[in-house]
């Protein structure tokens, strides 16, 4: 693989921010088979013998009059499994390819039909079948549409959509910080659709400048709510297909001082379950809303002194008419049942450990299957517990496999695809029978073949305790020809913010963290290390994660520096050759470490950094820092620009001028401050490049890798001395 393409792929993987689980295969409804795309054909594999059958062929995917089939990007079945909706010809919107064309293949008639064909090419978003399979709904140009499958009649359900009034999808901030994109839901009776409407008309414009595509510069406006500014107004409506009239849900509170972060129809009803967070995100409320008249009822509230994390979507437990609820109310992240009828809450999981991710609900047997790691926060294992909260947790993952496990359960819970990895074992998969956790065949059994899968251990995991008595997890790679009598340069990779922890027991965890380097760092003679500070989302309890509240840029930075001080006591580390690097939140941490602890960090490589916290968006910063109108001093203390005057070492500062996430404004503010104090540094702007700098094409990736590698070698020379 081309080196620069490899680095780009690594960056995309690292910064996809999908931390609760990994990509899942699609199972058939009966649970005995799974779907797979092979050479642009959809096939099924039936267990236990992996019998293969083509479901949709290339020929069936070829439109009349065309010689080539449409290419499947994504697909979804109608509820009766008689039609399949295919997403193709996709285009990127912000971070993902969410615009494109949609086609329907009908199994009964063996016909292929395009929907929305009278609308502009590749302009439809989030198309999905109604429960009865007769209608398809989608978003086009911030309006919601329905289309009758038989007649092809397209009916606009909203008509007021603009660039700032958004129906059925979301603005930049909601998508970036809540992960919300698809903004509508079909009613169970197929007669109406519930949808979010975002009003960003009061959000101030931030202007980026394109200076390279024409002789005259072009302003690029972006609706971007900076911290301290009011959020977009948000409301939920239900539109009837029969008359395109919307009934708005009467949810208490100012629409621009509250967020509506979850919304689903309660199964088999005309009622919605809606989760609201107040602006400071430390109080959540569950409402049941009547879709017919808009009335709402508060059924549950929860508060936290810091913030309430947003967990996966509602899981309805029909037997008890309740939902599965995540909470840290007892100091650990546990699962509860919250009744939709006002009955007392039931705690399902208990103990001094965190639930990491739900894998499966087996209502028939009354169990929830989930990932947790009570003894090692860098790993993940499968457990099960009774849904009624009675009984103890039961470990299911093989005890001999120490590392990171993930599962994709079949619909009936009989089978699962099990994947395993650790820092010396490449990710490998097997299909298992859930009841005994054994592979369906000896050939693919991970337990039986683990000795063949394991590689040489080059990454060392360790814990270190700081002078503040904070124990931190870390990993380290030593030089290939390590000589304990010599001293080596050390390079730290840092992120340190509440949305990602770098110390995970996975294959290539160390290689993926130093993907910028041209060459082999171990062979060249570097020690490289990463550490997880307090505030990172490791499964270590609420206190660990939320100790960073109103102290972002302080607690995480102090932890990193204090751990580095202990590491500098190691006999093989050269205290005069200590470097640190990071991107995005890690770039911010790099600046803070260089400015606040110049006696430790001699060289820094900072990419896409937030120099001043007041320049970033409101949802992210207000969640972790509060409102600047109330505690401005905390924002000042956490911002690198406050300490820029202390720079002593070698700083390489990199930013894309087209960054719509952490604006280039940050670079210019920091440059001015460094110039003010006559601090010398090296700066590299990348014209019109966005936030994911290693995902901006091969030329950019190669140039930046060369620049960063040369800078590191110059100011933090490799090799033992």
Coordinates of N, CA and C in Angstrom, one line a residue, residues 8 11-18 74 87 90-99 125-126 169-182 208 222 224 499 584 616-617 658-662 689-693 695-696:
X8 N -3.3 8.1 5.6 CA -4.6 8.7 5.5 C -5.7 7.8 6.1
X11 N -5.5 7.9 9.8 CA -6.1 9.1 10.4 C -7.6 9.0 10.4
X12 N -8.2 8.5 9.3 CA -9.6 8.4 9.3 C -10.1 7.5 10.4
X13 N -9.4 6.3 10.6 CA -9.8 5.4 11.6 C -9.7 6.0 13.0
X14 N -8.6 6.8 13.2 CA -8.3 7.3 14.5 C -9.3 8.4 14.9
X15 N -9.8 9.2 13.9 CA -10.6 10.3 14.2 C -12.0 10.2 13.7
X16 N -12.5 8.9 13.6 CA -13.9 8.7 13.3 C -14.8 8.9 14.5
X17 N -14.2 8.9 15.7 CA -14.8 9.1 17.0 C -16.0 8.2 17.2
X18 N -15.9 7.0 16.8 CA -17.0 6.0 17.0 C -16.5 5.1 18.1
X74 N -24.7 1.7 0.6 CA -25.4 1.2 1.8 C -26.7 0.6 1.3
X87 N -28.4 2.8 -1.6 CA -27.8 4.1 -1.6 C -26.6 4.1 -2.5
X90 N -22.8 8.5 -4.0 CA -22.8 9.4 -2.8 C -21.9 10.6 -2.9
X91 N -22.3 11.6 -2.1 CA -21.5 12.8 -2.0 C -21.3 13.2 -0.5
X92 N -20.2 13.8 -0.2 CA -19.9 14.1 1.1 C -20.6 15.4 1.6
X93 N -21.1 15.3 2.8 CA -21.7 16.5 3.5 C -21.0 16.5 4.8
X94 N -20.2 17.6 5.0 CA -19.4 17.7 6.2 C -18.4 16.5 6.4
X95 N -18.7 15.6 7.3 CA -17.8 14.5 7.6 C -18.1 13.2 6.9
X96 N -19.3 13.0 6.4 CA -19.7 11.7 5.8 C -20.5 11.9 4.5
X97 N -20.5 10.8 3.7 CA -21.2 10.8 2.5 C -22.7 10.5 2.7
X98 N -23.4 11.5 2.9 CA -24.9 11.4 3.3 C -25.8 11.9 2.2
X99 N -25.3 12.4 1.1 CA -26.1 12.7 -0.1 C -25.9 11.7 -1.2
X125 N -31.2 12.5 0.9 CA -30.5 12.2 2.2 C -31.4 11.3 3.0
X126 N -30.9 10.2 3.6 CA -31.5 9.4 4.7 C -32.8 8.7 4.2
X169 N -32.9 17.0 9.2 CA -31.5 16.8 9.4 C -31.0 17.9 10.3
X170 N -29.7 18.2 10.4 CA -29.2 19.0 11.4 C -28.1 20.0 10.9
X171 N -27.8 21.0 11.8 CA -26.8 22.0 11.4 C -25.4 21.4 11.8
X172 N -24.4 22.3 11.6 CA -23.0 21.8 11.9 C -22.8 21.4 13.3
X173 N -23.3 22.2 14.3 CA -23.0 21.9 15.7 C -23.7 20.6 16.1
X174 N -25.0 20.4 15.8 CA -25.7 19.2 16.2 C -25.0 17.9 15.6
X175 N -24.6 18.0 14.4 CA -23.9 16.9 13.7 C -22.6 16.6 14.4
X176 N -21.8 17.7 14.5 CA -20.4 17.5 15.0 C -20.4 17.0 16.5
X177 N -21.2 17.6 17.3 CA -21.1 17.3 18.8 C -22.1 16.3 19.3
X178 N -23.3 16.1 18.6 CA -24.2 15.1 19.0 C -24.2 13.9 18.1
X179 N -23.5 14.0 17.0 CA -23.5 12.8 16.1 C -24.8 12.6 15.4
X180 N -25.7 13.7 15.4 CA -27.0 13.6 14.8 C -27.0 14.0 13.3
X181 N -27.5 13.2 12.4 CA -27.6 13.5 11.0 C -28.9 13.2 10.4
X182 N -29.4 11.9 10.6 CA -30.7 11.5 10.1 C -31.7 12.1 11.1
X208 N -14.7 31.9 6.6 CA -13.4 31.4 6.2 C -13.1 32.0 4.9
X222 N -20.1 30.2 7.5 CA -20.4 29.0 8.3 C -21.3 29.4 9.5
X224 N -21.9 28.9 12.9 CA -21.1 28.3 13.9 C -21.3 29.0 15.2
X499 N -13.2 12.8 24.8 CA -13.9 12.0 23.8 C -13.1 10.8 23.2
X584 N -5.6 18.1 16.7 CA -6.9 18.5 17.3 C -6.8 18.8 18.8
X616 N -14.1 28.0 20.2 CA -14.6 26.7 19.8 C -16.1 26.7 20.0
X617 N -16.8 25.6 19.6 CA -18.3 25.6 19.6 C -18.8 25.5 20.9
X658 N -8.6 26.2 5.8 CA -10.0 25.8 5.6 C -10.7 25.0 6.7
X659 N -10.1 25.0 7.9 CA -10.6 24.2 9.0 C -11.9 24.8 9.5
X660 N -13.0 24.0 9.3 CA -14.3 24.5 9.7 C -14.7 24.0 11.1
X661 N -13.7 23.3 11.8 CA -13.9 22.7 13.1 C -13.2 23.6 14.1
X662 N -11.9 23.5 14.1 CA -11.0 24.4 14.9 C -10.5 25.5 13.9
X689 N -7.1 23.6 3.4 CA -7.2 22.2 4.0 C -8.1 22.3 5.3
X690 N -8.8 21.2 5.5 CA -9.7 21.1 6.6 C -9.1 20.6 7.8
X691 N -9.9 20.1 8.8 CA -9.4 19.7 10.1 C -8.7 18.4 10.0
X692 N -9.1 17.5 9.2 CA -8.4 16.2 9.1 C -7.3 16.3 8.1
X693 N -6.2 16.9 8.6 CA -5.1 17.3 7.7 C -4.5 16.1 6.9
X695 N -6.1 13.7 5.8 CA -7.1 13.2 4.9 C -7.4 14.2 3.8
X696 N -6.4 15.0 3.4 CA -6.5 16.0 2.4 C -5.8 15.8 1.1

